[in-house]
mmCIF file of C-alpha atoms in Angstrom:
data_model
loop_
_atom_site.group_PDB
_atom_site.id
_atom_site.type_symbol
_atom_site.label_atom_id
_atom_site.label_comp_id
_atom_site.label_asym_id
_atom_site.label_seq_id
_atom_site.Cartn_x
_atom_site.Cartn_y
_atom_site.Cartn_z
ATOM 1 C CA UNK A 337 106.641 320.951 169.888
ATOM 2 C CA UNK A 338 110.367 320.439 170.350
ATOM 3 C CA UNK A 339 111.041 323.626 172.316
ATOM 4 C CA UNK A 340 109.422 324.893 175.489
ATOM 5 C CA UNK A 341 107.219 327.946 175.817
ATOM 6 C CA UNK A 342 109.375 331.052 175.974
ATOM 7 C CA UNK A 343 111.492 333.079 173.580
ATOM 8 C CA UNK A 344 112.858 330.012 171.849
ATOM 9 C CA UNK A 345 109.378 328.654 171.198
ATOM 10 C CA UNK A 346 108.208 331.967 169.788
ATOM 11 C CA UNK A 347 111.276 332.217 167.620
ATOM 12 C CA UNK A 348 111.296 328.806 166.014
ATOM 13 C CA UNK A 349 107.863 327.308 166.382
ATOM 14 C CA UNK A 350 107.592 323.719 165.209
ATOM 15 C CA UNK A 351 105.974 321.766 162.419
ATOM 16 C CA UNK A 352 102.371 322.879 162.271
ATOM 17 C CA UNK A 353 101.039 319.401 163.017
ATOM 18 C CA UNK A 354 103.399 318.589 165.867
ATOM 19 C CA UNK A 355 102.151 317.477 169.294
ATOM 20 C CA UNK A 356 99.142 319.755 169.701
ATOM 21 C CA UNK A 357 96.276 317.525 168.667
ATOM 22 C CA UNK A 358 92.808 319.008 168.777
ATOM 23 C CA UNK A 359 91.690 319.118 171.533
ATOM 24 C CA UNK A 360 94.584 318.293 173.861
ATOM 25 C CA UNK A 361 92.745 316.417 176.622
ATOM 26 C CA UNK A 362 93.716 313.484 178.757
ATOM 27 C CA UNK A 363 92.674 310.037 177.454
ATOM 28 C CA UNK A 364 90.245 307.939 179.504
ATOM 29 C CA UNK A 365 90.121 307.114 182.331
ATOM 30 C CA UNK A 366 91.711 310.408 183.368
ATOM 31 C CA UNK A 367 89.079 313.110 184.072
ATOM 32 C CA UNK A 368 88.247 315.165 181.039
ATOM 33 C CA UNK A 369 88.507 318.929 181.046
ATOM 34 C CA UNK A 370 85.098 320.471 181.622
ATOM 35 C CA UNK A 371 83.701 321.742 178.341
ATOM 36 C CA UNK A 372 80.872 324.245 178.556
ATOM 37 C CA UNK A 373 78.200 324.455 175.841
ATOM 38 C CA UNK A 374 77.105 327.601 177.677
ATOM 39 C CA UNK A 375 80.193 329.502 178.829
ATOM 40 C CA UNK A 376 80.287 330.834 182.389
ATOM 41 C CA UNK A 377 79.693 334.553 182.780
ATOM 42 C CA UNK A 378 82.725 336.705 181.984
ATOM 43 C CA UNK A 379 84.924 337.608 184.916
ATOM 44 C CA UNK A 380 84.160 340.965 186.447
ATOM 45 C CA UNK A 381 86.717 343.577 185.419
ATOM 46 C CA UNK A 382 89.302 344.499 188.008
ATOM 47 C CA UNK A 383 90.163 348.138 188.646
ATOM 48 C CA UNK A 384 93.117 349.363 186.580
ATOM 49 C CA UNK A 385 96.452 348.951 188.289
ATOM 50 C CA UNK A 386 99.315 351.429 187.980
ATOM 51 C CA UNK A 387 101.179 351.000 184.714
ATOM 52 C CA UNK A 388 104.005 348.485 185.277
ATOM 53 C CA UNK A 389 107.365 350.201 184.651
ATOM 54 C CA UNK A 390 108.394 347.300 182.409
ATOM 55 C CA UNK A 391 105.538 348.119 180.003
ATOM 56 C CA UNK A 392 105.399 351.903 180.366
ATOM 57 C CA UNK A 393 107.333 352.541 177.145
ATOM 58 C CA UNK A 394 106.920 351.306 173.598
ATOM 59 C CA UNK A 395 109.619 348.763 172.901
ATOM 60 C CA UNK A 396 111.081 346.992 169.892
ATOM 61 C CA UNK A 397 113.744 344.348 170.387
ATOM 62 C CA UNK A 398 115.658 341.991 168.114
ATOM 63 C CA UNK A 399 117.239 338.695 169.082
ATOM 64 C CA UNK A 400 119.680 336.284 167.446
ATOM 65 C CA UNK A 401 118.988 332.563 167.785
ATOM 66 C CA UNK A 402 121.836 330.074 167.838
ATOM 67 C CA UNK A 403 122.098 326.326 168.198
ATOM 68 C CA UNK A 404 125.581 325.591 169.461
ATOM 69 C CA UNK A 405 127.830 327.703 167.261
ATOM 70 C CA UNK A 406 125.360 327.922 164.362
ATOM 71 C CA UNK A 407 123.034 330.878 163.877
ATOM 72 C CA UNK A 408 119.628 329.429 163.029
ATOM 73 C CA UNK A 409 117.138 332.279 163.190
ATOM 74 C CA UNK A 410 116.039 335.658 164.456
ATOM 75 C CA UNK A 411 113.235 337.087 166.526
ATOM 76 C CA UNK A 412 111.602 340.509 166.783
ATOM 77 C CA UNK A 413 109.273 341.555 169.608
ATOM 78 C CA UNK A 414 107.288 344.813 169.628
ATOM 79 C CA UNK A 415 105.315 345.996 172.661
ATOM 80 C CA UNK A 416 102.968 348.973 172.693
ATOM 81 C CA UNK A 417 103.292 351.368 175.623
ATOM 82 C CA UNK A 418 100.675 350.924 178.334
ATOM 83 C CA UNK A 419 99.063 354.235 179.273
ATOM 84 C CA UNK A 420 97.538 355.107 182.671
ATOM 85 C CA UNK A 421 94.145 353.459 183.008
ATOM 86 C CA UNK A 422 94.931 350.804 180.403
ATOM 87 C CA UNK A 423 93.294 347.421 180.820
ATOM 88 C CA UNK A 424 95.212 345.707 178.029
ATOM 89 C CA UNK A 425 98.601 346.071 176.409
ATOM 90 C CA UNK A 426 99.283 344.724 172.907
ATOM 91 C CA UNK A 427 102.434 342.906 171.823
ATOM 92 C CA UNK A 428 103.590 341.258 168.592
ATOM 93 C CA UNK A 429 106.288 338.668 168.009
ATOM 94 C CA UNK A 430 107.769 337.434 164.738
ATOM 95 C CA UNK A 431 110.331 334.658 164.554
ATOM 96 C CA UNK A 432 111.960 332.969 161.573
ATOM 97 C CA UNK A 433 114.506 330.197 161.341
ATOM 98 C CA UNK A 434 115.353 326.677 160.361
ATOM 99 C CA UNK A 435 117.233 323.862 162.054
ATOM 100 C CA UNK A 436 117.638 320.096 162.278
ATOM 101 C CA UNK A 437 116.458 319.457 158.747
ATOM 102 C CA UNK A 438 113.021 320.992 159.340
ATOM 103 C CA UNK A 439 113.442 323.652 156.673
ATOM 104 C CA UNK A 440 112.325 327.255 156.976
ATOM 105 C CA UNK A 441 109.803 328.017 159.706
ATOM 106 C CA UNK A 442 107.972 331.204 160.602
ATOM 107 C CA UNK A 443 105.951 332.000 163.702
ATOM 108 C CA UNK A 444 103.840 335.100 164.437
ATOM 109 C CA UNK A 445 102.056 335.850 167.688
ATOM 110 C CA UNK A 446 99.843 338.830 168.508
ATOM 111 C CA UNK A 447 98.586 339.043 172.078
ATOM 112 C CA UNK A 448 96.446 341.290 174.249
ATOM 113 C CA UNK A 449 97.748 341.036 177.816
ATOM 114 C CA UNK A 450 95.467 341.867 180.756
ATOM 115 C CA UNK A 451 97.345 344.250 183.048
ATOM 116 C CA UNK A 452 95.002 343.695 185.994
ATOM 117 C CA UNK A 453 94.764 339.896 185.885
ATOM 118 C CA UNK A 454 98.259 339.339 184.466
ATOM 119 C CA UNK A 455 97.048 336.795 181.928
ATOM 120 C CA UNK A 456 96.529 336.650 178.183
ATOM 121 C CA UNK A 457 93.095 337.909 177.170
ATOM 122 C CA UNK A 458 93.342 337.078 173.460
ATOM 123 C CA UNK A 459 96.104 335.700 171.240
ATOM 124 C CA UNK A 460 96.526 334.913 167.562
ATOM 125 C CA UNK A 461 99.317 332.489 166.662
ATOM 126 C CA UNK A 462 100.096 331.730 162.999
ATOM 127 C CA UNK A 463 102.810 329.251 162.029
ATOM 128 C CA UNK A 464 104.122 328.154 158.672
ATOM 129 C CA UNK A 465 106.713 325.684 157.485
ATOM 130 C CA UNK A 466 107.319 322.063 158.276
ATOM 131 C CA UNK A 467 104.193 320.162 157.251
ATOM 132 C CA UNK A 468 101.866 323.098 156.573
ATOM 133 C CA UNK A 469 100.326 326.297 157.827
ATOM 134 C CA UNK A 470 98.299 326.594 161.011
ATOM 135 C CA UNK A 471 96.559 329.406 162.881
ATOM 136 C CA UNK A 472 95.241 329.233 166.447
ATOM 137 C CA UNK A 473 93.196 331.989 168.071
ATOM 138 C CA UNK A 474 92.361 331.903 171.774
ATOM 139 C CA UNK A 475 90.054 334.176 173.764
ATOM 140 C CA UNK A 476 90.096 333.873 177.555
ATOM 141 C CA UNK A 477 86.747 335.138 178.824
ATOM 142 C CA UNK A 478 87.386 334.102 182.419
ATOM 143 C CA UNK A 479 90.235 332.628 184.414
ATOM 144 C CA UNK A 480 91.054 329.445 182.503
ATOM 145 C CA UNK A 481 87.918 329.504 180.340
ATOM 146 C CA UNK A 482 89.038 329.753 176.731
ATOM 147 C CA UNK A 483 87.292 329.731 173.373
ATOM 148 C CA UNK A 484 89.550 328.286 170.665
ATOM 149 C CA UNK A 485 89.457 328.592 166.898
ATOM 150 C CA UNK A 486 91.853 326.612 164.694
ATOM 151 C CA UNK A 487 92.291 327.281 160.993
ATOM 152 C CA UNK A 488 94.316 325.503 158.316
ATOM 153 C CA UNK A 489 95.002 328.215 155.720
ATOM 154 C CA UNK A 490 94.768 326.910 152.185
ATOM 155 C CA UNK A 491 92.600 323.934 153.112
ATOM 156 C CA UNK A 492 88.895 323.556 152.458
ATOM 157 C CA UNK A 493 86.507 323.321 155.367
ATOM 158 C CA UNK A 494 85.275 325.398 158.262
ATOM 159 C CA UNK A 495 87.549 326.314 161.169
ATOM 160 C CA UNK A 496 87.557 323.981 164.169
ATOM 161 C CA UNK A 497 86.150 325.466 167.383
ATOM 162 C CA UNK A 498 86.187 324.393 171.010
ATOM 163 C CA UNK A 499 85.495 325.857 174.438
ATOM 164 C CA UNK A 500 86.982 324.511 177.639
ATOM 165 C CA UNK A 501 87.814 325.359 181.197
ATOM 166 C CA UNK A 502 91.446 324.504 181.754
ATOM 167 C CA UNK A 503 93.584 323.904 184.810
ATOM 168 C CA UNK A 504 94.389 327.554 185.502
ATOM 169 C CA UNK A 505 94.488 331.002 183.887
ATOM 170 C CA UNK A 506 96.460 330.831 180.648
ATOM 171 C CA UNK A 507 99.291 332.680 179.011
ATOM 172 C CA UNK A 508 100.407 332.414 175.413
ATOM 173 C CA UNK A 509 104.212 332.367 174.860
ATOM 174 C CA UNK A 510 104.419 336.147 174.433
ATOM 175 C CA UNK A 511 102.093 336.775 177.373
ATOM 176 C CA UNK A 512 104.362 334.490 179.399
ATOM 177 C CA UNK A 513 107.281 336.855 178.832
ATOM 178 C CA UNK A 514 105.165 339.899 179.697
ATOM 179 C CA UNK A 515 104.014 338.258 182.919
ATOM 180 C CA UNK A 516 107.588 337.542 183.992
ATOM 181 C CA UNK A 517 108.578 341.137 183.291
ATOM 182 C CA UNK A 518 105.669 342.582 185.263
ATOM 183 C CA UNK A 519 105.746 340.102 188.148
ATOM 184 C CA UNK A 520 108.766 337.797 188.250
ATOM 185 C CA UNK A 521 109.013 335.227 191.035
ATOM 186 C CA UNK A 522 110.189 336.582 194.360
ATOM 187 C CA UNK A 523 110.425 334.128 197.262
ATOM 188 C CA UNK A 524 109.594 330.578 196.286
ATOM 189 C CA UNK A 525 108.581 329.085 192.943
ATOM 190 C CA UNK A 526 106.064 330.619 190.547
ATOM 191 C CA UNK A 527 103.873 328.256 188.493
ATOM 192 C CA UNK A 528 102.412 329.480 185.212
ATOM 193 C CA UNK A 529 100.425 327.688 182.509
ATOM 194 C CA UNK A 530 101.390 328.395 178.910
ATOM 195 C CA UNK A 531 99.406 327.386 175.827
ATOM 196 C CA UNK A 532 101.396 326.827 172.637
ATOM 197 C CA UNK A 533 98.917 326.194 169.864
ATOM 198 C CA UNK A 534 96.766 323.602 171.634
ATOM 199 C CA UNK A 535 99.619 322.181 173.733
ATOM 200 C CA UNK A 536 99.575 323.125 177.419
ATOM 201 C CA UNK A 537 102.709 323.423 179.560
ATOM 202 C CA UNK A 538 103.107 323.901 183.299
ATOM 203 C CA UNK A 539 106.170 326.061 183.840
ATOM 204 C CA UNK A 540 107.760 326.373 187.296
ATOM 205 C CA UNK A 541 110.060 329.373 187.662
ATOM 206 C CA UNK A 542 112.402 330.297 190.494
ATOM 207 C CA UNK A 543 114.636 333.325 190.804
ATOM 208 C CA UNK A 544 118.387 332.855 191.153
ATOM 209 C CA UNK A 545 118.682 336.563 191.980
ATOM 210 C CA UNK A 546 121.386 338.855 190.696
ATOM 211 C CA UNK A 547 124.079 336.820 188.977
ATOM 212 C CA UNK A 548 127.256 337.343 187.017
ATOM 213 C CA UNK A 549 126.663 337.488 183.245
ATOM 214 C CA UNK A 550 127.296 334.334 181.237
ATOM 215 C CA UNK A 551 130.656 334.024 179.517
ATOM 216 C CA UNK A 552 131.170 336.449 176.622
ATOM 217 C CA UNK A 553 128.122 338.520 177.600
ATOM 218 C CA UNK A 554 128.341 342.244 178.332
ATOM 219 C CA UNK A 555 128.769 342.852 182.077
ATOM 220 C CA UNK A 556 125.478 344.606 182.828
ATOM 221 C CA UNK A 557 123.385 344.088 185.979
ATOM 222 C CA UNK A 558 121.059 341.151 185.421
ATOM 223 C CA UNK A 559 118.969 338.586 187.258
ATOM 224 C CA UNK A 560 118.457 334.984 186.233
ATOM 225 C CA UNK A 561 115.266 332.944 186.278
ATOM 226 C CA UNK A 562 115.516 329.141 186.218
ATOM 227 C CA UNK A 563 112.537 327.311 184.741
ATOM 228 C CA UNK A 564 111.229 323.765 184.331
ATOM 229 C CA UNK A 565 108.523 323.169 181.699
ATOM 230 C CA UNK A 566 106.345 320.065 181.970
ATOM 231 C CA UNK A 567 103.882 318.978 179.260
ATOM 232 C CA UNK A 568 100.388 318.565 180.700
ATOM 233 C CA UNK A 569 96.904 317.770 179.471
ATOM 234 C CA UNK A 570 94.224 320.430 179.543
ATOM 235 C CA UNK A 571 93.077 319.265 182.984
ATOM 236 C CA UNK A 572 96.562 319.785 184.410
ATOM 237 C CA UNK A 573 97.553 316.115 184.681
ATOM 238 C CA UNK A 574 101.010 315.175 183.347
ATOM 239 C CA UNK A 575 101.273 314.162 179.690
ATOM 240 C CA UNK A 576 104.111 311.620 179.670
ATOM 241 C CA UNK A 577 103.502 310.346 176.136
ATOM 242 C CA UNK A 578 103.990 311.856 172.722
ATOM 243 C CA UNK A 579 106.986 313.815 171.506
ATOM 244 C CA UNK A 580 106.764 316.600 174.072
ATOM 245 C CA UNK A 581 109.625 316.341 176.547
ATOM 246 C CA UNK A 582 110.287 317.981 179.881
ATOM 247 C CA UNK A 583 112.550 320.982 179.312
ATOM 248 C CA UNK A 584 114.718 323.228 181.466
ATOM 249 C CA UNK A 585 115.787 326.738 180.543
ATOM 250 C CA UNK A 586 117.384 329.849 181.994
ATOM 251 C CA UNK A 587 116.237 333.388 181.288
ATOM 252 C CA UNK A 588 118.253 336.506 182.090
ATOM 253 C CA UNK A 589 116.453 339.827 182.640
ATOM 254 C CA UNK A 590 117.960 343.272 183.081
ATOM 255 C CA UNK A 591 118.179 344.165 186.762
ATOM 256 C CA UNK A 592 116.163 347.369 186.499
ATOM 257 C CA UNK A 593 112.548 348.466 186.265
ATOM 258 C CA UNK A 594 112.286 347.490 182.576
ATOM 259 C CA UNK A 595 113.290 343.842 183.154
ATOM 260 C CA UNK A 596 114.280 343.447 179.514
ATOM 261 C CA UNK A 597 114.828 339.819 178.432
ATOM 262 C CA UNK A 598 118.541 339.666 177.628
ATOM 263 C CA UNK A 599 119.252 336.018 177.015
ATOM 264 C CA UNK A 600 117.695 332.570 177.102
ATOM 265 C CA UNK A 601 119.548 329.256 177.171
ATOM 266 C CA UNK A 602 117.948 325.851 176.760
ATOM 267 C CA UNK A 603 119.642 322.461 176.332
ATOM 268 C CA UNK A 604 118.288 320.654 173.266
ATOM 269 C CA UNK A 605 120.042 317.475 172.204
ATOM 270 C CA UNK A 606 123.807 317.867 171.917
ATOM 271 C CA UNK A 607 123.898 321.658 172.254
ATOM 272 C CA UNK A 608 122.076 324.657 173.687
ATOM 273 C CA UNK A 609 119.581 326.890 171.965
ATOM 274 C CA UNK A 610 120.599 330.462 172.821
ATOM 275 C CA UNK A 611 118.403 333.482 172.191
ATOM 276 C CA UNK A 612 120.423 336.688 172.696
ATOM 277 C CA UNK A 613 119.397 340.329 172.535
ATOM 278 C CA UNK A 614 121.131 342.227 169.737
ATOM 279 C CA UNK A 615 119.184 345.490 169.521
ATOM 280 C CA UNK A 616 116.516 347.326 171.528
ATOM 281 C CA UNK A 617 114.754 350.680 171.511
ATOM 282 C CA UNK A 618 112.421 351.988 174.240
ATOM 283 C CA UNK A 619 110.599 355.290 174.054
#
């Protein structure tokens, strides 16, 4: 993957075969992630929490994706309204684009986000372009315990399956955004684990508080989150090899109860990838 988990990752994806080998575990002699032939019992359900204001309305948003001065793609995110007593809220993301000679790429994510535990319960991520099509489905039955299914559409053979207990409760890229909207970092850093395909990232986020808008951005009240994304193995140890690189990015949210993602900036090579809100409806 050549972009970190977040809006930019959802928007552009990466070649289907890139840097998320199956399964993504640390090589010997590092301790292997515990795999369970018999999964642990499911986590007991938590009582419903009040509906977060950020997810209380149905929302559809569109974003423009630029690399430097070149427009390279677009992204649409749709979130169903959470109703009182809801345990899960559903969200869909669809990104298309092409850059750096990789040709056209498309990425779809559907996620069920647990409102009580603030983690992804189930996600379905389908990517196409680059070197082929790929679909990953994850189901988190307990904190960090995930059942994976990987399919290669158009290829013969049964899907690949795996079960593992990972370093911490997981979020998919879309669940990551929902988590930040419901519970952004307050005092001190927030550490979240994000699974992109089968590639795990440890993302450390700190709040810069209310800030002035970036240049040429509408002057609306906003807060900025600064993030560092580190590639890690499934057991949480750093993954210094491969083509995954440490990434930094900034995410601006509206400074109100909705905490709408307004803009993301991430340095990649000689320029920045910028994901900017162009249209939104909430009802």
